[in-house]
mmCIF file of C-alpha atoms in Angstrom:
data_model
loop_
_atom_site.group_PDB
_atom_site.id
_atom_site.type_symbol
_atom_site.label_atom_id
_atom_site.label_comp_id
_atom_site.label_asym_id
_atom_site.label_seq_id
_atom_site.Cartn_x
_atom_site.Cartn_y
_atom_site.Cartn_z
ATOM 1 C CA UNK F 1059 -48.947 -11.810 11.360
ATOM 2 C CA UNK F 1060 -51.463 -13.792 10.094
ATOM 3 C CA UNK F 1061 -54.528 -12.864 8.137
ATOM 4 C CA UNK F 1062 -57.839 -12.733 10.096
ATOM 5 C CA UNK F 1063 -60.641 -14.018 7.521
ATOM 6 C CA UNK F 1064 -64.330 -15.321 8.106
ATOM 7 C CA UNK F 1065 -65.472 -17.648 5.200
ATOM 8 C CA UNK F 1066 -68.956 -17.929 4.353
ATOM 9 C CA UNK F 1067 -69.549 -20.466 2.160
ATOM 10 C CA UNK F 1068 -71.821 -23.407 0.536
ATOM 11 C CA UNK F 1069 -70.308 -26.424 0.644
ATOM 12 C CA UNK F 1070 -70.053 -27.712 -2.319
ATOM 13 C CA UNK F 1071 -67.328 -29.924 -3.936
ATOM 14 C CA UNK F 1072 -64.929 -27.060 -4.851
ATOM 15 C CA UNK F 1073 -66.170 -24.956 -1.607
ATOM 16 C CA UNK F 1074 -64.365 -28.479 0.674
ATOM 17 C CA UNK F 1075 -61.089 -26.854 -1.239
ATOM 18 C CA UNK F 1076 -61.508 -23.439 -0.672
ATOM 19 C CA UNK F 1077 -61.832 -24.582 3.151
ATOM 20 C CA UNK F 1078 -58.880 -26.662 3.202
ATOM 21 C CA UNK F 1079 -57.011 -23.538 1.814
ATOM 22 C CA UNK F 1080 -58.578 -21.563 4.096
ATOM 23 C CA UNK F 1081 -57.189 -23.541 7.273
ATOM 24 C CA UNK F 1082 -53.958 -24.777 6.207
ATOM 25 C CA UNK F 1083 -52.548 -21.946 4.541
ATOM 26 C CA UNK F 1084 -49.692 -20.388 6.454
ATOM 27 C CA UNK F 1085 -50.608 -16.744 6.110
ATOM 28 C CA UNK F 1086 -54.263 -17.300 6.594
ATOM 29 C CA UNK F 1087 -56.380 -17.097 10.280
ATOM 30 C CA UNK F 1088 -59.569 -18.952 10.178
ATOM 31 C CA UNK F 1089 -62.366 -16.968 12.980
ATOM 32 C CA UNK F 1090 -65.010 -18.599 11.328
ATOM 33 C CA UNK F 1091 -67.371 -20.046 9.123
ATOM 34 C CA UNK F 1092 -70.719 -19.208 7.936
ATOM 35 C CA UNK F 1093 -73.259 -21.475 6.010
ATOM 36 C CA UNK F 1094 -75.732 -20.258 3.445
ATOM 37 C CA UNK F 1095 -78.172 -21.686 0.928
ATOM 38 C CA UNK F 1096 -76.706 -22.329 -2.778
ATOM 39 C CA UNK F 1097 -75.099 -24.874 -4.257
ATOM 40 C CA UNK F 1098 -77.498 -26.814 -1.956
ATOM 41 C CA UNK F 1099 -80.071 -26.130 0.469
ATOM 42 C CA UNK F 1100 -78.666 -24.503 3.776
ATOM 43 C CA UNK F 1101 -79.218 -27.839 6.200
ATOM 44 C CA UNK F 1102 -76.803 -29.526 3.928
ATOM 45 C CA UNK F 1103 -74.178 -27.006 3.139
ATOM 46 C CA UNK F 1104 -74.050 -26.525 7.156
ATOM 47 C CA UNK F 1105 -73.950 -30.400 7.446
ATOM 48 C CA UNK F 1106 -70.961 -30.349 4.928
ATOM 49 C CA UNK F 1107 -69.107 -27.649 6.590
ATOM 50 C CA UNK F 1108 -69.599 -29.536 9.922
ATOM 51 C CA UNK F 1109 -68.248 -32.459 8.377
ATOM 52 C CA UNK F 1110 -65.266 -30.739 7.141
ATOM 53 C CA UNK F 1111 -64.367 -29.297 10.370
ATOM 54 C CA UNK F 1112 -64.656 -32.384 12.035
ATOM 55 C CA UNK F 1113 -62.839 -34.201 9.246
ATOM 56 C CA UNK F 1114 -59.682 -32.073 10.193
ATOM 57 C CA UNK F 1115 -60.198 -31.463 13.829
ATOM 58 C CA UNK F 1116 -60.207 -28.196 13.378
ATOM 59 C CA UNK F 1117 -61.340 -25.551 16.276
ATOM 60 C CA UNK F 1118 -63.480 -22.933 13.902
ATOM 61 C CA UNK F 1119 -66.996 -22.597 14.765
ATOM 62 C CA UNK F 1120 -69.698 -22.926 12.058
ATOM 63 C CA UNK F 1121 -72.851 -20.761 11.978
ATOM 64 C CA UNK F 1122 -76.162 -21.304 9.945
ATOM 65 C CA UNK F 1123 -77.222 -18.548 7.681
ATOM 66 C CA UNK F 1124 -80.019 -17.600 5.068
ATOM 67 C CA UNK F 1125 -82.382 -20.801 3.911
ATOM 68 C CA UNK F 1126 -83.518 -18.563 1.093
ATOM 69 C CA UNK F 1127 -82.501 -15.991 -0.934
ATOM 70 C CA UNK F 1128 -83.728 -12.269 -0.056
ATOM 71 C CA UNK F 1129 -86.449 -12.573 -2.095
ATOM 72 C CA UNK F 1130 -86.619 -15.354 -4.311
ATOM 73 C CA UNK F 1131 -86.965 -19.295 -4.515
ATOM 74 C CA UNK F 1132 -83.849 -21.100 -4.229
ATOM 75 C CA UNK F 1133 -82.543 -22.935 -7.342
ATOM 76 C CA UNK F 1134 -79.555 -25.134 -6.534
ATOM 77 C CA UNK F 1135 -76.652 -26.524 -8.072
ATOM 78 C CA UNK F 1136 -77.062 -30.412 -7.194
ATOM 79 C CA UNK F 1137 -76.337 -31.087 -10.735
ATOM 80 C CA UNK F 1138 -72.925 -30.377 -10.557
ATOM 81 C CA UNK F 1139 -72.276 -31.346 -6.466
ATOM 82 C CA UNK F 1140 -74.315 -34.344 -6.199
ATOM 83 C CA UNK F 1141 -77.568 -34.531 -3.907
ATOM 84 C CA UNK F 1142 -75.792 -33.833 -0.980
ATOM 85 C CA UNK F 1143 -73.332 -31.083 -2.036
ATOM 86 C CA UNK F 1144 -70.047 -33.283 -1.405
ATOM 87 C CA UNK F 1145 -71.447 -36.992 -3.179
ATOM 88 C CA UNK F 1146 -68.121 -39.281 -3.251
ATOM 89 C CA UNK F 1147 -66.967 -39.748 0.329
ATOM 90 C CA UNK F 1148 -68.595 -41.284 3.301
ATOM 91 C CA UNK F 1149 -67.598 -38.793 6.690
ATOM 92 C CA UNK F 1150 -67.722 -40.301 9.684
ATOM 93 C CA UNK F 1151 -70.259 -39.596 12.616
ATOM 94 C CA UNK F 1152 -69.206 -36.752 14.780
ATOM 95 C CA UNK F 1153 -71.193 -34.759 17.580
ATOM 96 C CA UNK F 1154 -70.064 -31.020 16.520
ATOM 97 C CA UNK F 1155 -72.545 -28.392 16.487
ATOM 98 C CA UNK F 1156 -73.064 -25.256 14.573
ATOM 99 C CA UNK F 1157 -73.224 -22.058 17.027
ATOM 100 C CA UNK F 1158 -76.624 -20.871 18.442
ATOM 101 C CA UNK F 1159 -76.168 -17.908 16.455
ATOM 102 C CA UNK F 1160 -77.525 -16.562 12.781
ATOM 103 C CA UNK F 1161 -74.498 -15.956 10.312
ATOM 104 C CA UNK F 1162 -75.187 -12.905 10.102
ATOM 105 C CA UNK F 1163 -75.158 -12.324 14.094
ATOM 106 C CA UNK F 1164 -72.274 -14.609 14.149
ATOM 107 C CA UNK F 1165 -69.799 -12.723 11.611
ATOM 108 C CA UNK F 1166 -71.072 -8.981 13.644
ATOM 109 C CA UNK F 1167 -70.157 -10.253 16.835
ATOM 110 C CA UNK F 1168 -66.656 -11.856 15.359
ATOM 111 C CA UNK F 1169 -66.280 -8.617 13.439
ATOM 112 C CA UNK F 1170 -66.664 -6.445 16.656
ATOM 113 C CA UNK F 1171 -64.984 -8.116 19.261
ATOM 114 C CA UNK F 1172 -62.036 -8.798 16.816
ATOM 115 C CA UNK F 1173 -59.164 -6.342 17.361
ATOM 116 C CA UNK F 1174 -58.356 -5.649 14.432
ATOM 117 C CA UNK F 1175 -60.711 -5.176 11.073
ATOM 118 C CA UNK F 1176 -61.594 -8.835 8.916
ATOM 119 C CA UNK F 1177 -61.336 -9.742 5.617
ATOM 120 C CA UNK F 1178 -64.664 -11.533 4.618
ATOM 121 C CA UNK F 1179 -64.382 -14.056 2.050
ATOM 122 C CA UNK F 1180 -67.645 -15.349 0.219
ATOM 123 C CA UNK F 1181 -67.824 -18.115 -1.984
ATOM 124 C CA UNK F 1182 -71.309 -18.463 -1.964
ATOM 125 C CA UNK F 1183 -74.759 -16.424 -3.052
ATOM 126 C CA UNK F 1184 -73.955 -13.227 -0.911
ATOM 127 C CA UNK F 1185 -77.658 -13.605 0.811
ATOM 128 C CA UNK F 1186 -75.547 -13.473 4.346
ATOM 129 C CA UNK F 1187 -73.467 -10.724 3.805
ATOM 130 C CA UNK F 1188 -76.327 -8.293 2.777
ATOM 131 C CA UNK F 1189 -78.260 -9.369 5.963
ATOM 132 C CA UNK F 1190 -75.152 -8.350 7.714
ATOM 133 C CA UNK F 1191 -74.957 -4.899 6.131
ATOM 134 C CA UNK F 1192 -79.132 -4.720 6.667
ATOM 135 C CA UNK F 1193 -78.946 -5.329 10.281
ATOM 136 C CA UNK F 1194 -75.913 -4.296 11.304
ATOM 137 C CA UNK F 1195 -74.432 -1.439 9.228
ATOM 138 C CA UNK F 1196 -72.308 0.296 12.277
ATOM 139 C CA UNK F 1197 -69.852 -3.533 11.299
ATOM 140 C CA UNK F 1198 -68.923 -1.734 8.150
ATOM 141 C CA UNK F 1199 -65.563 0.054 9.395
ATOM 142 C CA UNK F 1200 -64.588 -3.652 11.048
ATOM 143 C CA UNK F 1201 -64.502 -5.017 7.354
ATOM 144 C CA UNK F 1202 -61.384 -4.649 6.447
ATOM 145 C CA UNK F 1203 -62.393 -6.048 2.952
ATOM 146 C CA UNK F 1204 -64.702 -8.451 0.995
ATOM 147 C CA UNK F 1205 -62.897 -11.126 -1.273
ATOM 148 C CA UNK F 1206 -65.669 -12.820 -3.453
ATOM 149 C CA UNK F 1207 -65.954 -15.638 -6.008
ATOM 150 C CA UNK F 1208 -68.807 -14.813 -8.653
ATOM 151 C CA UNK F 1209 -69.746 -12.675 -11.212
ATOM 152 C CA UNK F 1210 -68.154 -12.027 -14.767
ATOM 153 C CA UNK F 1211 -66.931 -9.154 -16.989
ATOM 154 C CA UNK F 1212 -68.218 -11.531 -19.892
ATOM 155 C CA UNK F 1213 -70.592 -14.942 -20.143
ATOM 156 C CA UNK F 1214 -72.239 -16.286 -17.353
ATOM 157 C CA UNK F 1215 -72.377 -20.114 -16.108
ATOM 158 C CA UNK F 1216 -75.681 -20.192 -15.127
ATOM 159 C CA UNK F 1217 -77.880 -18.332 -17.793
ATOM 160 C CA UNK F 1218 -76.324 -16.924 -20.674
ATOM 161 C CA UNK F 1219 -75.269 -13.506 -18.757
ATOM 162 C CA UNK F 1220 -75.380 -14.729 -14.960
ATOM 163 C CA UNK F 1221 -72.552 -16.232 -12.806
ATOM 164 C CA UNK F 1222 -74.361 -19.019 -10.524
ATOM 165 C CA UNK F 1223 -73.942 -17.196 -6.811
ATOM 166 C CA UNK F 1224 -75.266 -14.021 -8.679
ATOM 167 C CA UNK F 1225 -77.722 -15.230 -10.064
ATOM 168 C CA UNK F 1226 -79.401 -17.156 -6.881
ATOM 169 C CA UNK F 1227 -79.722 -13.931 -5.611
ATOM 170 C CA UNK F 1228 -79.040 -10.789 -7.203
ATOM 171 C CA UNK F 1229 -80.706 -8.714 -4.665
ATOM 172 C CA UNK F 1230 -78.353 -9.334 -1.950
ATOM 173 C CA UNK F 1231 -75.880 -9.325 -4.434
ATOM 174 C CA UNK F 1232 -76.540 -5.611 -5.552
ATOM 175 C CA UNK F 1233 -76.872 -4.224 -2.128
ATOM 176 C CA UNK F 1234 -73.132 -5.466 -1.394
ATOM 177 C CA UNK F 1235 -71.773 -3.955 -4.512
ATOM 178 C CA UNK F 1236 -73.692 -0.627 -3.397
ATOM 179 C CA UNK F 1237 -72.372 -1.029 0.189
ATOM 180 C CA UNK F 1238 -69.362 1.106 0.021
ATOM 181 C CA UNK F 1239 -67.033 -1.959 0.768
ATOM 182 C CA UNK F 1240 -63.826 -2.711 -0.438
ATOM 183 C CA UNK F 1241 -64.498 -5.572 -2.810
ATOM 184 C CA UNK F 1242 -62.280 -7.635 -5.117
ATOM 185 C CA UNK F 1243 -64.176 -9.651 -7.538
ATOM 186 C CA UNK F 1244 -62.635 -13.039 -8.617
ATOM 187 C CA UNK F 1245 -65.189 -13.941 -11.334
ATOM 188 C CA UNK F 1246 -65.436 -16.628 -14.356
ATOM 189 C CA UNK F 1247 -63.076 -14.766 -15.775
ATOM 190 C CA UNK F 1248 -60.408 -16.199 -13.789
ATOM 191 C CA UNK F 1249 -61.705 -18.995 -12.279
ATOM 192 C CA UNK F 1250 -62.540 -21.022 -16.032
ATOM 193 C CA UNK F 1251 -58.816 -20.495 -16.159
ATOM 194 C CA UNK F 1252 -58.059 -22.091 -12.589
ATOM 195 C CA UNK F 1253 -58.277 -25.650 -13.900
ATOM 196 C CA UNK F 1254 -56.416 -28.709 -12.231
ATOM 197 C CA UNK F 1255 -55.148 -31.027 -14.837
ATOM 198 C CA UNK F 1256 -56.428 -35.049 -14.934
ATOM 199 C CA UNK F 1257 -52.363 -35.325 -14.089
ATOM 200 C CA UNK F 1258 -52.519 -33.567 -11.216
ATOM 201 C CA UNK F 1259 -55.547 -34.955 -10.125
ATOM 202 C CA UNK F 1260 -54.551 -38.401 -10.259
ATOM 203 C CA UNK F 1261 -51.508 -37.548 -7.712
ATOM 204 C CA UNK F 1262 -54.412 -36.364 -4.966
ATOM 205 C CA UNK F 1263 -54.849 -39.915 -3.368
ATOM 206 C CA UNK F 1264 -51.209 -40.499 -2.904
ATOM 207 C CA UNK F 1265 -50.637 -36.940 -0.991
ATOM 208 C CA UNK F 1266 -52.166 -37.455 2.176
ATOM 209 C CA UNK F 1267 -56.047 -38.053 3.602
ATOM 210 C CA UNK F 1268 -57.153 -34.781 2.251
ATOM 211 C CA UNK F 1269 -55.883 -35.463 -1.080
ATOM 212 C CA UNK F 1270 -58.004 -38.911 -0.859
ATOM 213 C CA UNK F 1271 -60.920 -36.812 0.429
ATOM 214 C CA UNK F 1272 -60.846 -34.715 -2.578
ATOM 215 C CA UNK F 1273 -60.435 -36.838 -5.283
ATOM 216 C CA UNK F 1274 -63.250 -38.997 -3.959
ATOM 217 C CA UNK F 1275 -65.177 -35.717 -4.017
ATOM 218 C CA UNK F 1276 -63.746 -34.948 -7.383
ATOM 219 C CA UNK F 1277 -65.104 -38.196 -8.983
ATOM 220 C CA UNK F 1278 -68.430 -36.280 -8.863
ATOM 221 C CA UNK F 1279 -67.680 -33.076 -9.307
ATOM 222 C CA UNK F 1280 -68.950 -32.186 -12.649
ATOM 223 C CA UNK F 1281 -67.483 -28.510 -13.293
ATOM 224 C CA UNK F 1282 -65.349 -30.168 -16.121
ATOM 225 C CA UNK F 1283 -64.069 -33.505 -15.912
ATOM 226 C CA UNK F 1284 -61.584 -35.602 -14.365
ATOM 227 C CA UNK F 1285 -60.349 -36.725 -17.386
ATOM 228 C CA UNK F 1286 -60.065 -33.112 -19.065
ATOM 229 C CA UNK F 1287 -59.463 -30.870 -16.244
ATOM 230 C CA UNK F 1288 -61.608 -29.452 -13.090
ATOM 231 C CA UNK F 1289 -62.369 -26.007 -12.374
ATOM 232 C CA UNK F 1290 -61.717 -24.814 -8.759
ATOM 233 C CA UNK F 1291 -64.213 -21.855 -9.064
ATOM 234 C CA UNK F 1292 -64.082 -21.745 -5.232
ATOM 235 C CA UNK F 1293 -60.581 -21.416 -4.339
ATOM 236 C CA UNK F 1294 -59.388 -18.573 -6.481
ATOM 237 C CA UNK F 1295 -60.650 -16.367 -3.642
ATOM 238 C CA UNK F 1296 -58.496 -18.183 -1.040
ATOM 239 C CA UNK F 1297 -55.798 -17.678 -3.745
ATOM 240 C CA UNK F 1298 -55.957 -14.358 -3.831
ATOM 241 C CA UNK F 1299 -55.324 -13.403 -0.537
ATOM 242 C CA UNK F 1300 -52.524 -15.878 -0.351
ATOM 243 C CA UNK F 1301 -50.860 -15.113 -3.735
ATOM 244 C CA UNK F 1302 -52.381 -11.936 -4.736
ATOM 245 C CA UNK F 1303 -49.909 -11.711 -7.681
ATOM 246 C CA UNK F 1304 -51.136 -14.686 -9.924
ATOM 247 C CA UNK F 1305 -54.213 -12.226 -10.878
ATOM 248 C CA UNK F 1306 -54.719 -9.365 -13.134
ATOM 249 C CA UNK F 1307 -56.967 -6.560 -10.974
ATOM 250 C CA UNK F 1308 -58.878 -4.055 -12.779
ATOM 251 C CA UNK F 1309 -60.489 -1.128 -10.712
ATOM 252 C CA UNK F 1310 -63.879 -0.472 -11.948
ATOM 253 C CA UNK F 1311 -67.926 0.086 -11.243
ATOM 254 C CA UNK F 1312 -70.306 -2.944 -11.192
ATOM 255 C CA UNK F 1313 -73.269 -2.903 -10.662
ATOM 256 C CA UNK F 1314 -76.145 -6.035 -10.417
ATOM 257 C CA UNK F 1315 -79.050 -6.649 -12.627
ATOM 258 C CA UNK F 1316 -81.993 -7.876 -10.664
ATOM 259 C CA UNK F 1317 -84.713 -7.439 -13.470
ATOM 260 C CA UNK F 1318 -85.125 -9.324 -16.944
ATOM 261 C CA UNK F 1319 -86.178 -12.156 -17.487
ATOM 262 C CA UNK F 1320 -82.969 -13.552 -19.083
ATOM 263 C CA UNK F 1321 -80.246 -11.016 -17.315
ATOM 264 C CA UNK F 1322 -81.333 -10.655 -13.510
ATOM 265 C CA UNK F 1323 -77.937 -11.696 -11.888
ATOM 266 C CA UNK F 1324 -75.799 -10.587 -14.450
ATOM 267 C CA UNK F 1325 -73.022 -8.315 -13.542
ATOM 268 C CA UNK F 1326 -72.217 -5.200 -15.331
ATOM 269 C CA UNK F 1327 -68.469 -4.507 -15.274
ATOM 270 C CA UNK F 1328 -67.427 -1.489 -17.200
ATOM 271 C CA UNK F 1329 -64.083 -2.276 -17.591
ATOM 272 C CA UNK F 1330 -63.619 0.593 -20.116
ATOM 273 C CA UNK F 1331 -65.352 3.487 -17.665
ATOM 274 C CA UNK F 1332 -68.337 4.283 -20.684
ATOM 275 C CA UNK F 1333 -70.958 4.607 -17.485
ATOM 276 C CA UNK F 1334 -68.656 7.396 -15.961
ATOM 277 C CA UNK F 1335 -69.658 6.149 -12.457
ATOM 278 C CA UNK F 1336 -66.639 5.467 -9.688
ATOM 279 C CA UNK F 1337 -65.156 2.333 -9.237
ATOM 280 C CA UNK F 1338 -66.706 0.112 -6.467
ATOM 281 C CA UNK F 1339 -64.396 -2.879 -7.055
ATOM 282 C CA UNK F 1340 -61.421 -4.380 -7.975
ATOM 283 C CA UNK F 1341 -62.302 -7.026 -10.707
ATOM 284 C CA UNK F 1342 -59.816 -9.787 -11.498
ATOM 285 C CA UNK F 1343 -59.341 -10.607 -15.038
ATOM 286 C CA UNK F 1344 -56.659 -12.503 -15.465
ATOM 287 C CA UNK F 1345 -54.735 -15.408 -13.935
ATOM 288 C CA UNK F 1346 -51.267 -17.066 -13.937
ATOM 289 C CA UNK F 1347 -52.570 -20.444 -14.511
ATOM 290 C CA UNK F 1348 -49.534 -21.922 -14.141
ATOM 291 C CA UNK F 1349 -48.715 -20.076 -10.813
ATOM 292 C CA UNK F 1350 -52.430 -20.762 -9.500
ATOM 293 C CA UNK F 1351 -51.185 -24.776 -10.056
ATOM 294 C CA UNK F 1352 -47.762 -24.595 -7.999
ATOM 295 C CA UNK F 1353 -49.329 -23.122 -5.205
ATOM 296 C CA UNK F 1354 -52.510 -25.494 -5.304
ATOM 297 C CA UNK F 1355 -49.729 -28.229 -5.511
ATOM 298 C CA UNK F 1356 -47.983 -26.061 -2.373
ATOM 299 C CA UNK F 1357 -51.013 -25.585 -0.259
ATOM 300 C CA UNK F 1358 -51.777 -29.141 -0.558
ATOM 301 C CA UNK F 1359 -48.643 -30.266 1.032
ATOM 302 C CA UNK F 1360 -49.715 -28.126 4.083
ATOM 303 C CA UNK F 1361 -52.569 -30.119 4.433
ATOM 304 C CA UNK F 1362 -52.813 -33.837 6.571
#
């Protein structure tokens, strides 16, 4: 049996890996995939995702979420994607279009005519996923579990105390951590571990097209280097549900800031139980690193 999941996402250099995971891995069932704004502006991570599915003819439908955050400005990450969120390969013209739905209407109606719950998996600013719990709360029981990139039991990546897709929005990001859901949180503290070496990276063009898609997109992809080592922030979620055991869970309570000038976004993860309050997540905070690379190395070989 394979593993129903709906990926909402903002493509994004490292997000094109997380997607490639996401189809190709053995264990794993695509539904869908839902756009929202981050890394760059929502028109161009739904462009990107469009071009992804088309690049590997791949039957998952793509919905358009949330332009904005809840209730802020967007600030996003072209510094480290590139202008267009995937600089560093030209895709070819194709004629696919996103569904006529919202993302949030989208992953409701996936969640209730599926028949059995979904694992969501976000890997962007969680803007969609509160608007789903807003509008739709009676989808709650059909979640059979939220896996997330973001947050961090220590520095942040963005400001000094704020992981980037927290940060964007911390508002949405609050309300899903006060949802009730099952969450596991695969923050900086695992994914500054989940670095490809310049090595391995060299060896992408020779795999197959993907691999030459990638390290074309990796040539300006600037979390880390390709001479030193990239990050795949991204695909640590995919990771988890495929290889679970390459991380270090903790159960625990975190919680959001969404005021201060210098924290809002930050997440509060009291690993040692001082605030007394249950535990509303599973937090991962550590990673077999050399583990994470065998089965990057595995995955890819799954891909065409």
């Amino acid at each position: 049996m394979k593993l129903p999941i709906i990926l909402d996402t903002d493509p994004g250099i490292d997000d094109a890996v997380a997607i490639a995971a996401a189809l190709f891995a053995p264990t794993l069932s695509l539904q869908l995939i839902t756009t929202v704004a981050g890394n760059v502006s929502v028109d161009k991570t739904t462009r990107n995702a469009l071009q992804l599915v088309n690049f590997w003819n791949a039957g998952v439908p793509v919905a358009r979420g949330a332009a904005t955050p809840l209730v802020r400005p967007l600030r996003d990450a072209a510094y480290v994607h590139g202008e267009s969120g995937m600089e560093g390969y030209a895709f070819i013209e194709h004629d696919r279009k996103m569904l006529d739905q919202t993302a949030a209407d989208a992953i409701y109606h996936q969640l209730m005519a599926s028949p059995e719950p979904i694992t969501l998996v976000a890997i962007g600013p969680l803007t969609n996923i509160a608007l789903l719990l807003t509008q739709y709360p009676e989808c709650l029981p059909r979640i059979q579990r939220l896996v997330l990139m973001g947050g961090s039991a220590g520095r942040g990546n963005f400001t000094p105390n704020a992981e980037f897709n927290m940060a964007i929005d911390p508002e949405a990001a609050a309300r899903v951590f006060a949802s009730g859901m099952d969450i596991v949180m695969c923050g900086l503290d695992v994914t500054n571990q989940a670095v490809l070496t310049p090595e391995f990276l060299a060896t992408l063009p020779e795999r197959n097209a993907t691999g030459k898609m990638l390290h074309a997109l990796f040539s300006h992809y600037r979390s880390g280097s390709m001479s030193t080592g990239l990050r795949m922030h991204d695909l640590c979620a995919i990771a988890y549900l495929v290889k679970p055991d390459l991380f270090t869970l903790k159960r625990c309570f975190v919680a959001v800031e969404t005021h201060g000038e210098y924290t809002a976004g930050a997440t509060v993860v009291d690993l040692d139980d001082r605030l007394g309050k249950p535990a509303n997540a599973s937090v991962a905070i550590d990673l077999d690193v050399e583990g994470f690379r065998q089965w990057v190395a595995e995955i890819m070989a799954q891909m065409p």
